[in-house]
Coordinates of C-alpha atoms in Angstrom, one line a residue:
Chain A
M1 CA -17.2 15.5 13.1
A2 CA -15.7 11.7 14.3
A3 CA -14.1 11.2 17.3
L4 CA -11.1 8.7 17.1
T5 CA -10.3 7.3 20.7
V6 CA -7.4 5.0 21.1
N7 CA -5.8 3.5 24.0
L8 CA -2.9 1.2 22.6
S9 CA 0.3 -0.4 23.2
L10 CA 2.7 -2.3 21.1
S11 CA 6.1 -3.7 21.8
L12 CA 8.0 -4.8 18.8
G13 CA 11.7 -5.6 19.9
D14 CA 13.2 -2.4 20.7
F15 CA 10.4 -0.5 19.7
S16 CA 7.4 0.5 21.9
L17 CA 4.2 2.5 20.8
K18 CA 1.8 3.6 23.8
V19 CA -0.8 6.1 22.7
S20 CA -3.7 7.1 24.6
E21 CA -5.5 9.9 22.9
T22 CA -9.0 11.1 21.7
L23 CA -8.5 12.5 18.2
K24 CA -11.3 14.8 16.9
L25 CA -11.1 14.4 13.2
D26 CA -12.0 17.4 11.6
G27 CA -10.5 18.7 8.3
V28 CA -6.8 17.5 7.9
T29 CA -5.2 16.5 11.1
A30 CA -1.4 15.9 10.7
L31 CA 0.5 13.0 12.6
F32 CA 3.9 14.4 12.6
G33 CA 7.1 12.8 13.7
P34 CA 10.7 12.0 12.6
S35 CA 11.2 8.8 10.9
G36 CA 10.9 5.6 13.1
S37 CA 8.8 7.1 15.5
G38 CA 5.7 4.8 14.9
K39 CA 3.7 6.8 12.6
T40 CA 3.0 4.3 10.0
T41 CA 2.6 1.6 12.7
F42 CA -0.1 3.8 14.4
L43 CA -1.9 4.0 11.1
N44 CA -1.7 0.4 10.5
I45 CA -3.2 -0.3 13.9
L46 CA -6.2 1.9 12.9
A47 CA -6.4 -0.1 9.9
G48 CA -6.3 -3.3 11.5
L49 CA -3.3 -4.3 9.6
E50 CA -1.3 -4.5 12.6
K51 CA -2.8 -7.2 14.8
R52 CA -0.3 -7.2 17.8
S53 CA -1.2 -4.1 19.4
V54 CA -3.3 -4.4 23.0
G55 CA -5.8 -2.1 23.9
T56 CA -8.9 -0.3 22.3
V57 CA -9.8 1.7 19.2
S58 CA -13.2 3.4 18.5
L59 CA -14.1 5.8 15.9
G60 CA -17.4 7.6 16.8
G61 CA -19.4 4.9 18.6
E62 CA -18.0 1.9 16.7
T63 CA -15.5 -0.3 18.8
W64 CA -12.7 -1.6 16.1
Q65 CA -10.5 -3.1 18.7
D66 CA -10.9 -4.0 22.2
T67 CA -8.2 -6.5 23.3
K68 CA -10.2 -7.1 26.8
R69 CA -13.4 -7.9 25.2
R70 CA -11.8 -10.1 22.5
I71 CA -12.9 -7.5 19.8
F72 CA -11.0 -7.2 16.5
V73 CA -13.1 -6.0 13.7
P74 CA -11.1 -7.3 10.5
P75 CA -9.7 -4.3 8.2
Y76 CA -12.4 -5.2 5.3
S77 CA -15.1 -4.1 7.9
R78 CA -13.4 -1.0 9.1
R79 CA -15.0 2.2 7.5
L80 CA -11.7 4.0 6.6
G81 CA -9.8 4.7 3.5
Y82 CA -5.9 4.1 3.3
V83 CA -3.7 5.9 0.8
F84 CA -0.4 4.1 1.3
Q85 CA 3.0 5.6 0.9
D86 CA 3.6 3.4 -2.3
D87 CA 0.7 3.7 -4.4
R88 CA -0.6 0.3 -4.2
L89 CA -3.0 0.3 -7.1
F90 CA -3.6 -3.1 -8.6
P91 CA -1.5 -3.6 -11.6
H92 CA -3.9 -6.0 -13.3
L93 CA -6.6 -3.5 -13.3
S94 CA -7.1 -0.2 -15.6
V95 CA -7.5 2.9 -13.5
E96 CA -11.1 2.8 -14.0
A97 CA -11.3 -0.8 -12.9
N98 CA -9.2 0.3 -9.7
L99 CA -11.8 2.9 -9.0
L100 CA -14.5 0.3 -9.4
F101 CA -13.1 -2.2 -7.4
S102 CA -13.3 0.1 -4.5
Q103 CA -16.8 1.6 -5.0
K104 CA -18.3 -2.0 -5.7
R105 CA -16.8 -3.0 -2.1
S106 CA -18.0 0.2 -0.8
H107 CA -18.7 0.7 3.0
Y108 CA -21.5 3.1 2.0
S109 CA -24.5 2.0 4.0
A110 CA -28.1 4.2 4.6
R111 CA -26.5 5.4 7.8
T112 CA -24.4 7.9 6.0
T113 CA -26.1 10.7 4.2
Q114 CA -24.9 10.4 0.6
P115 CA -22.7 8.1 -1.4
I116 CA -19.6 9.4 -2.8
K117 CA -20.3 9.8 -6.5
E118 CA -17.7 8.6 -9.1
E119 CA -18.0 11.5 -11.4
D120 CA -17.5 14.0 -8.5
V121 CA -14.2 12.2 -7.3
I122 CA -13.2 12.1 -11.1
K123 CA -13.6 15.8 -11.5
S124 CA -12.4 16.5 -8.3
L125 CA -8.9 14.7 -8.8
E126 CA -9.0 15.2 -12.6
L127 CA -8.8 11.5 -13.5
T128 CA -10.7 11.6 -16.8
S129 CA -7.8 11.2 -19.0
L130 CA -6.2 8.6 -17.0
L131 CA -9.4 6.1 -16.6
Q132 CA -8.2 3.8 -19.4
R133 CA -4.4 3.8 -18.6
S134 CA -2.6 1.2 -16.9
P135 CA -1.6 2.4 -13.2
K136 CA 2.2 1.2 -14.1
S137 CA 2.2 3.8 -16.9
L138 CA 1.0 6.6 -14.6
S139 CA 3.5 9.2 -13.0
R140 CA 3.8 9.0 -9.1
G141 CA 1.9 11.7 -8.7
E142 CA -0.8 10.5 -11.0
Q143 CA -0.6 7.2 -9.2
Q144 CA -1.1 8.8 -5.9
R145 CA -4.2 11.0 -7.2
V146 CA -5.9 7.6 -8.4
A147 CA -5.3 6.1 -5.1
M148 CA -6.6 8.8 -3.3
G149 CA -9.9 8.7 -5.4
R150 CA -9.8 4.8 -5.0
A151 CA -10.0 5.3 -1.1
L152 CA -12.8 8.1 -1.2
L153 CA -14.9 6.0 -3.4
N154 CA -15.2 3.3 -0.8
N155 CA -17.1 6.0 1.2
P156 CA -14.8 6.0 4.4
E157 CA -15.5 7.6 7.6
V158 CA -11.9 8.7 7.8
L159 CA -9.2 8.7 5.5
L160 CA -5.5 7.8 6.4
M161 CA -2.8 9.0 4.5
D162 CA 0.8 7.6 4.9
E163 CA 3.4 10.3 3.6
P164 CA 1.5 10.1 0.0
L165 CA 3.9 12.6 -1.1
S166 CA 7.2 11.5 0.2
A167 CA 8.0 9.7 -3.1
L168 CA 7.7 12.7 -5.2
D169 CA 10.0 15.7 -5.9
M170 CA 9.3 19.4 -5.1
G171 CA 7.5 20.4 -8.2
R172 CA 5.1 17.1 -8.1
K173 CA 4.3 17.7 -4.5
R174 CA 3.1 21.2 -5.4
E175 CA 0.9 19.8 -7.9
I176 CA -0.6 17.2 -5.6
I177 CA -1.2 19.6 -2.7
P178 CA -4.0 21.4 -3.9
Y179 CA -5.9 18.1 -4.7
I180 CA -5.4 16.7 -1.1
E181 CA -6.8 20.4 0.0
R182 CA -9.6 19.8 -2.0
L183 CA -10.6 16.3 -0.7
A184 CA -11.0 17.4 2.6
N185 CA -13.3 20.3 1.5
D186 CA -15.2 18.7 -1.1
F187 CA -16.1 15.4 0.2
C188 CA -16.3 16.5 4.3
I189 CA -14.3 13.6 4.8
P190 CA -11.9 14.0 8.0
I191 CA -8.3 13.1 6.8
L192 CA -5.3 11.6 9.2
Y193 CA -2.2 12.7 7.4
V194 CA 0.9 11.1 8.3
T195 CA 4.2 13.0 7.5
H196 CA 7.8 13.8 8.6
N197 CA 7.8 17.0 6.5
V198 CA 6.8 20.1 8.5
E199 CA 6.3 22.3 5.5
E200 CA 3.6 19.8 4.5
V201 CA 2.0 20.1 7.9
A202 CA 2.0 23.8 7.8
R203 CA 0.5 23.8 4.2
L204 CA -2.2 21.1 5.0
A205 CA -3.2 20.6 8.4
D206 CA -5.5 22.4 11.2
T207 CA -4.8 20.1 14.0
M208 CA -1.3 18.2 14.5
A209 CA -0.3 15.3 17.0
L210 CA 3.3 15.1 17.4
L211 CA 4.8 11.6 17.7
A212 CA 8.2 10.7 19.3
N213 CA 9.3 7.5 20.2
G214 CA 6.2 5.9 20.0
R215 CA 4.5 8.3 22.1
I216 CA 2.3 11.7 21.6
A217 CA 4.5 14.3 22.6
A218 CA 2.2 17.1 21.8
I219 CA -1.2 17.9 20.3
G220 CA -3.2 20.9 19.4
D221 CA -3.5 23.7 16.8
I222 CA -0.7 23.7 14.4
T223 CA 0.2 27.1 15.0
E224 CA 0.6 26.4 18.8
V225 CA 2.5 23.2 18.3
L226 CA 4.9 24.4 15.8
E227 CA 5.7 27.6 18.1
R228 CA 6.7 25.6 21.0
T229 CA 10.7 26.4 21.3
D230 CA 10.6 23.1 23.6
L231 CA 9.4 20.9 20.7
W232 CA 11.8 22.3 18.2
P233 CA 14.3 19.5 18.5
L234 CA 11.4 17.1 17.3
T235 CA 9.6 19.4 14.6
G236 CA 12.8 21.4 13.6
R237 CA 11.9 24.8 13.5
L238 CA 10.2 25.1 10.2
E239 CA 12.8 27.3 8.7
A240 CA 12.6 29.3 11.7
G241 CA 9.3 31.2 10.7
A242 CA 5.7 31.8 11.8
I243 CA 2.2 31.5 10.5
L244 CA 0.0 34.0 10.2
Q245 CA -3.8 34.1 9.6
A246 CA -5.0 36.8 7.4
T247 CA -8.4 37.5 5.7
V248 CA -8.5 38.2 2.1
G249 CA -9.4 41.6 0.6
D250 CA -9.5 42.9 -3.0
T251 CA -6.8 42.4 -5.6
K252 CA -5.9 45.3 -7.5
N253 CA -2.6 45.7 -9.9
G254 CA -1.9 42.2 -9.4
M255 CA -1.4 42.5 -5.9
T256 CA -3.8 41.2 -3.3
S257 CA -4.5 42.9 -0.1
L258 CA -4.7 40.8 3.3
S259 CA -5.7 42.1 6.7
I260 CA -3.9 40.7 9.8
A261 CA -5.4 42.5 12.9
D262 CA -5.8 46.3 11.9
E263 CA -3.0 46.2 9.3
I264 CA -2.9 45.3 5.7
L265 CA -0.1 43.2 3.8
R266 CA -0.1 43.5 0.2
I267 CA 1.1 40.1 -1.8
P268 CA 1.4 38.9 -5.3
A269 CA -2.2 38.3 -6.5
I270 CA -3.9 35.0 -5.3
E271 CA -7.1 33.6 -6.6
V272 CA -9.0 33.5 -3.6
I273 CA -12.6 34.9 -2.8
P274 CA -12.2 38.1 -0.7
G275 CA -13.5 37.3 3.1
T276 CA -11.6 34.0 3.1
R277 CA -9.3 33.1 5.8
V278 CA -5.9 32.2 4.8
R279 CA -2.9 31.2 6.1
L280 CA 0.4 32.7 5.6
R281 CA 4.0 31.7 6.4
V282 CA 6.7 34.2 7.0
Q283 CA 10.3 33.0 7.5
A284 CA 12.2 34.8 10.5
K285 CA 14.9 36.0 7.7
E286 CA 12.3 37.8 5.6
V287 CA 11.5 40.1 8.8
A288 CA 13.5 43.3 9.4
L289 CA 12.7 45.3 12.3
A290 CA 12.5 49.2 12.9
I291 CA 11.7 51.2 15.9
Q292 CA 9.8 54.0 14.0
R293 CA 7.5 53.3 11.0
P294 CA 9.7 54.1 8.3
D295 CA 8.7 55.9 4.9
N296 CA 10.1 56.0 1.4
L297 CA 11.0 51.9 1.5
S298 CA 10.7 49.5 -1.3
I299 CA 9.3 47.2 1.4
R300 CA 5.7 47.8 1.2
N301 CA 4.6 45.5 4.5
T302 CA 5.0 47.0 7.6
L303 CA 3.3 45.7 10.8
T304 CA 2.9 47.2 14.1
A305 CA 4.3 44.3 16.3
H306 CA 5.5 43.8 20.3
V307 CA 8.5 42.1 21.1
L308 CA 7.6 39.0 23.3
K309 CA 10.9 37.4 23.4
I310 CA 14.4 38.0 22.4
D311 CA 16.7 34.7 21.9
L312 CA 20.1 35.3 21.6
D313 CA 21.7 32.3 20.1
E314 CA 25.2 31.3 19.8
T315 CA 25.8 32.9 16.4
V316 CA 25.8 36.5 15.5
F317 CA 22.0 36.3 15.1
A318 CA 19.1 36.8 17.6
E319 CA 15.7 35.6 17.1
L320 CA 12.9 37.7 18.3
L321 CA 9.4 36.5 18.9
L322 CA 6.7 39.4 18.0
D323 CA 3.2 39.8 18.9
V324 CA 0.9 41.1 15.9
G325 CA -2.6 41.6 17.0
G326 CA -2.4 38.4 19.0
Q327 CA -0.4 36.3 16.4
H328 CA 3.2 35.5 16.5
L329 CA 5.8 36.3 14.0
R330 CA 9.2 35.9 14.1
S331 CA 12.4 37.9 13.1
R332 CA 15.9 37.1 12.5
V333 CA 18.5 40.0 13.1
T334 CA 22.1 40.5 13.8
R335 CA 23.0 40.8 17.7
E336 CA 24.6 43.9 16.8
A337 CA 21.2 45.5 15.7
V338 CA 19.6 44.3 19.0
E339 CA 22.1 46.0 20.7
E340 CA 22.4 49.3 18.8
L341 CA 18.3 49.5 18.5
M342 CA 18.4 48.8 22.4
L343 CA 15.4 46.3 21.6
H344 CA 13.8 44.8 24.6
E345 CA 10.8 42.8 25.6
G346 CA 7.5 44.6 25.8
Q347 CA 8.8 47.2 23.4
Q348 CA 6.8 48.4 20.1
V349 CA 8.4 47.8 16.7
F350 CA 7.7 47.6 13.2
A351 CA 8.0 44.5 11.3
L352 CA 9.2 45.1 7.6
I353 CA 8.3 41.8 5.9
K354 CA 10.3 41.4 2.8
S355 CA 8.3 38.6 1.6
V356 CA 5.4 36.2 2.2
A357 CA 4.8 32.6 1.5
F358 CA 1.2 32.1 0.7
E359 CA 0.3 28.9 1.9
G360 CA -2.9 28.9 0.2
R361 CA -4.8 26.7 2.7
L362 CA -8.4 27.7 3.2
L363 CA -9.2 27.5 6.7
I364 CA -12.7 26.1 7.4
N365 CA -13.8 28.9 9.5
Chain B
M1 CA 4.0 -52.3 -39.7
E2 CA 1.3 -53.0 -37.2
S3 CA -1.4 -50.1 -36.7
L4 CA -0.4 -47.7 -34.2
D5 CA -2.2 -47.7 -30.8
L6 CA -2.8 -44.2 -29.7
G7 CA -4.6 -45.5 -26.4
P8 CA -1.4 -44.6 -24.4
V9 CA -1.4 -41.0 -25.8
W10 CA -5.2 -40.4 -24.5
L11 CA -4.1 -41.9 -21.2
S12 CA -1.2 -39.8 -20.6
L13 CA -3.3 -36.7 -21.6
Q14 CA -6.0 -37.8 -19.2
L15 CA -3.8 -38.4 -16.7
A16 CA -1.7 -35.2 -16.9
T17 CA -5.2 -33.3 -16.9
V18 CA -6.5 -34.9 -13.7
T19 CA -3.0 -34.6 -12.1
V20 CA -2.8 -30.9 -12.8
A21 CA -6.3 -30.3 -11.7
V22 CA -5.5 -31.9 -8.2
L23 CA -2.4 -30.3 -8.3
L24 CA -3.9 -26.9 -8.2
V25 CA -6.5 -27.9 -5.7
I26 CA -3.9 -29.0 -3.1
G27 CA -1.0 -26.9 -4.2
T28 CA -2.5 -23.4 -4.4
P29 CA -3.5 -23.3 -0.6
L30 CA -0.2 -25.0 0.3
A31 CA 1.8 -22.4 -1.9
W32 CA -0.2 -19.4 -0.5
W33 CA 0.3 -21.0 3.3
L34 CA 4.3 -21.0 2.5
A35 CA 4.4 -17.5 0.9
F36 CA 2.8 -15.8 3.7
T37 CA 3.6 -17.9 6.7
R38 CA 5.7 -16.9 9.5
S39 CA 5.6 -20.4 11.2
R40 CA 9.1 -22.2 11.9
F41 CA 7.7 -25.5 10.2
K42 CA 8.0 -23.5 6.9
P43 CA 11.7 -24.7 6.0
G44 CA 10.7 -28.4 6.9
I45 CA 7.6 -28.1 4.6
E46 CA 9.5 -26.5 1.6
A47 CA 12.3 -29.2 1.9
L48 CA 9.4 -32.2 2.0
V49 CA 7.6 -30.3 -1.2
A50 CA 11.1 -30.3 -3.1
L51 CA 12.1 -33.9 -2.3
P52 CA 10.7 -35.3 -5.9
L53 CA 13.0 -32.9 -7.6
V54 CA 16.0 -34.7 -6.2
L55 CA 14.8 -38.6 -5.6
P56 CA 15.5 -40.9 -8.4
P57 CA 11.7 -41.7 -9.4
T58 CA 12.7 -45.2 -8.5
V59 CA 13.2 -44.4 -5.0
L60 CA 9.9 -42.5 -5.1
G61 CA 8.0 -45.2 -7.0
F62 CA 9.2 -47.8 -4.5
Y63 CA 7.9 -46.2 -1.3
L64 CA 4.7 -45.3 -3.1
L65 CA 4.3 -48.8 -4.3
I66 CA 4.5 -49.9 -0.6
L67 CA 2.4 -47.1 0.7
L68 CA -0.3 -47.4 -1.8
G69 CA -0.1 -51.4 -1.9
P70 CA -3.0 -53.0 -0.6
A71 CA -1.0 -53.8 2.7
G72 CA 0.3 -50.0 3.0
A73 CA -1.5 -47.4 4.9
I74 CA -3.0 -45.5 2.1
G75 CA -3.7 -48.5 -0.3
R76 CA -5.5 -50.4 2.7
F77 CA -7.6 -47.2 3.3
W78 CA -8.5 -47.0 -0.3
V79 CA -9.4 -50.7 -0.5
Q80 CA -11.9 -50.4 2.3
L81 CA -13.4 -47.4 0.7
T82 CA -13.4 -48.4 -3.2
D83 CA -12.9 -52.2 -2.9
T84 CA -10.4 -51.6 -5.6
A85 CA -6.4 -51.4 -5.2
L86 CA -4.7 -48.3 -5.6
T87 CA -1.6 -50.0 -7.3
F88 CA -1.5 -50.6 -10.9
S89 CA -5.0 -48.4 -11.4
F90 CA -5.4 -45.2 -13.1
S91 CA -6.2 -43.6 -9.5
G92 CA -3.0 -44.9 -8.2
L93 CA -1.1 -43.2 -11.0
V94 CA -3.0 -40.0 -10.4
V95 CA -1.8 -40.4 -6.7
A96 CA 1.9 -40.9 -7.9
S97 CA 2.0 -38.2 -10.3
V98 CA 0.6 -35.5 -8.1
I99 CA 3.4 -36.2 -5.4
Y100 CA 6.1 -36.4 -8.2
S101 CA 4.9 -33.1 -9.8
F102 CA 4.2 -31.4 -6.6
P103 CA 7.1 -29.2 -6.4
F104 CA 6.6 -28.1 -10.3
A105 CA 3.2 -26.9 -9.5
V106 CA 4.0 -25.4 -5.7
Q107 CA 7.0 -23.7 -6.2
P108 CA 6.1 -21.4 -9.1
L109 CA 2.8 -20.7 -7.3
Q110 CA 4.7 -20.0 -3.9
N111 CA 7.2 -17.5 -5.9
A112 CA 4.4 -15.8 -7.7
F113 CA 2.6 -15.3 -4.4
E114 CA 5.6 -14.0 -2.8
G115 CA 5.7 -11.4 -5.7
V116 CA 2.4 -10.2 -5.0
G117 CA 3.5 -9.9 -1.5
R118 CA 1.2 -8.4 1.3
A119 CA 1.0 -5.0 0.2
P120 CA -1.8 -5.3 -2.7
L121 CA -3.7 -7.5 0.0
E122 CA -3.6 -5.0 2.5
A123 CA -4.9 -2.3 0.1
A124 CA -7.5 -4.8 -1.1
A125 CA -8.7 -5.5 2.8
T126 CA -8.6 -1.8 3.5
L127 CA -11.1 -1.4 0.6
G128 CA -13.5 -3.8 2.0
A129 CA -12.6 -7.0 0.1
K130 CA -12.7 -10.0 2.2
P131 CA -9.6 -12.8 2.3
M132 CA -11.4 -14.9 -0.3
D133 CA -12.2 -12.0 -2.5
S134 CA -8.8 -10.5 -2.3
F135 CA -7.5 -13.8 -3.3
F136 CA -9.5 -14.6 -6.4
S137 CA -9.8 -10.5 -7.6
V138 CA -6.4 -9.6 -6.5
A139 CA -3.8 -12.1 -5.8
S140 CA -4.8 -14.7 -8.4
P141 CA -4.6 -12.4 -11.5
M142 CA -1.4 -10.6 -10.2
A143 CA 0.0 -14.5 -9.8
I144 CA -1.3 -15.3 -13.4
R145 CA 2.1 -16.3 -14.5
G146 CA 2.7 -18.6 -11.7
Y147 CA -0.5 -20.5 -12.4
I148 CA 0.6 -20.6 -16.0
T149 CA 3.8 -21.9 -15.0
A150 CA 2.7 -24.3 -12.5
I151 CA 0.1 -25.8 -14.9
V152 CA 2.4 -26.1 -17.8
L153 CA 5.2 -27.7 -15.9
G154 CA 2.6 -29.9 -13.8
F155 CA 1.2 -31.1 -17.3
A156 CA 4.6 -31.6 -19.0
H157 CA 6.3 -33.3 -16.0
T158 CA 3.4 -35.8 -15.9
L159 CA 3.3 -36.3 -19.6
G160 CA 7.2 -37.1 -19.3
E161 CA 7.6 -39.3 -16.1
F162 CA 8.5 -42.9 -16.5
G163 CA 10.0 -44.4 -13.4
V164 CA 7.5 -43.6 -10.7
V165 CA 4.7 -44.7 -13.2
L166 CA 6.5 -48.0 -14.0
M167 CA 7.0 -48.8 -10.3
V168 CA 3.4 -47.8 -9.1
G169 CA 1.4 -48.7 -12.4
G170 CA 3.0 -51.0 -14.5
N171 CA 2.0 -51.4 -18.0
I172 CA -1.3 -52.4 -18.2
P173 CA -3.1 -51.0 -21.5
G174 CA -5.9 -48.7 -21.0
A175 CA -5.1 -48.5 -17.5
T176 CA -1.6 -47.6 -17.0
R177 CA 0.2 -47.9 -20.1
V178 CA 1.2 -44.3 -20.7
I179 CA 2.9 -42.8 -23.6
S180 CA 6.4 -42.9 -22.1
I181 CA 5.8 -46.6 -21.2
A182 CA 4.5 -47.2 -24.6
I183 CA 7.7 -45.9 -26.4
Y184 CA 9.8 -47.8 -24.0
E185 CA 8.0 -50.9 -24.9
H186 CA 8.3 -49.9 -28.6
V187 CA 11.9 -49.8 -28.5
E188 CA 12.4 -52.9 -26.4
T189 CA 10.6 -55.0 -28.9
L190 CA 12.3 -52.9 -31.8
S191 CA 9.2 -51.4 -33.3
Y192 CA 11.3 -48.2 -34.3
D193 CA 8.5 -46.5 -36.5
Q194 CA 6.1 -46.6 -33.6
A195 CA 8.5 -45.2 -31.0
H196 CA 9.4 -42.6 -33.5
I197 CA 5.8 -41.5 -34.0
L198 CA 5.2 -41.2 -30.4
S199 CA 8.4 -39.6 -29.6
A200 CA 8.2 -37.1 -32.2
G201 CA 4.8 -36.4 -31.3
L202 CA 5.7 -35.8 -27.8
L203 CA 8.8 -33.6 -28.8
L204 CA 6.5 -31.4 -30.8
L205 CA 3.7 -31.3 -28.7
S206 CA 5.9 -30.2 -25.8
F207 CA 7.7 -27.5 -28.0
F208 CA 4.4 -26.1 -29.2
V209 CA 3.0 -26.0 -25.7
L210 CA 5.8 -24.1 -24.2
L211 CA 6.0 -21.9 -27.2
G212 CA 2.6 -20.8 -26.6
V213 CA 3.2 -20.3 -23.1
Y214 CA 6.3 -17.9 -23.9
I215 CA 4.4 -16.1 -26.4
F216 CA 1.2 -15.6 -24.0
N217 CA 3.6 -14.4 -21.1
R218 CA 5.2 -11.7 -23.4
R219 CA 1.4 -10.6 -24.2
L220 CA 0.4 -10.5 -20.6
P221 CA -0.5 -6.9 -19.5
L222 CA 1.3 -7.4 -16.2
N223 CA 4.4 -7.9 -18.3
R224 CA 4.4 -4.5 -19.4
I225 CA 5.9 -2.7 -16.7

């Protein structure tokens, strides 16, 4: 695991970026923030493409920039991979030649254990049928897959990804996300993933740093950061929902069991090895409440919970924060219901979950 | 009819070839600098490069004659260096042609490099390509059409030049008597047959060179976007 240590400042007209942080890079780390918050600028500083910044950048024991000591390692000597927002494949080269371009100039040295093999990358990203094609003839999603492969074959110590999905429609996004998940697992390369899309963060990342106005506003485990109500103006509310971690059980009758604390959730079958920890997203509006465990319901998923907090908003709705065996869940019900059921903080309730979005992210431990 | 002297044809081709070579060597770095610089001197340099486009060849030729002459700044240096005069010599013609055709090589290259932009070069750098490597393996192949345009325009423009050559080189057979001057002289002496042959030859050559370029451009993979 590599630690990225930065202590940087950059002023460009009205915009200023000031980041002083050590990021432990492991798995996928999301750098999240609204447009104009300085995310891309931050990546460009790390890559050495933005030379006007002042301060220090180091990865592991290697110093990339130290303005005081007049150190500035040029981009071509930094062991990193960069997947840009636009694909930036070389149009005069075939897909295969693009990959070879990278491999020939690979950062691999005997210091690292094993060079990344071309056939593994081609297999993992399913590039075989694209190799002879010209980059311009590929769809945007295919281009991004090739760009990821090309960055990997350079044997980087960290992979920077700058909103790689932003130019894709929803359908294409769903196609690409599994490939990104696979990268982090198959090749054990930490990924720093820039996005302004909170859904992507929830789906892909373990840790997130929230960037706003050129400053890191919060950093930590994604469930913690996304739960902080004070940050909602910045993060958006993730469609007012919560993320639950569960362990996969067996699959029967087209339904898979997931255990959360001592309870079992049943969801439409997923192809995941039993015992794997997965992440689920439950939208607040999909959670109804009962004060007694109900029988004879079409909703099969009932979790025992405790009310932690009741937020009455301006509308007719109220949002409740619930505790389920140490994890958080949100429920959105009407204010009327809160009054009639006499819901109060600390009370035991039963959360009836109508539907669960399986996020599919396989947590590394 | 006197036998046709092909000397001027070969001299012109030789001059155009040498000129294009020099143009590429000097023009490429300058075009690169103009394409990517943020310097405040850029507009000034661009205006200087474009001057030969608007100046009458005689104006350019006049100043070059003074500058390259044995009493001029460059000419004197050349005499010290080689013991020969720069004016009325093949070398002098090369210098004059390079300056005269400069915008025809620099502008297409500059446009082509601007078209390539910083993005692919940044990508190449993050993949471990050093600047020279990026230039030869990414920027130049992507700017191939700029090179072709620069070479063809530089070559054709040098073949066709008249005023500057006459001012700086005069009309010395085997040394400075290029095709356009030979044609002019044939017309002056009413040898229309020779003038016809050389003119038609130049016309056809120019047409087929340009035709070849346009066909090649169509087939270029970069064009199929």
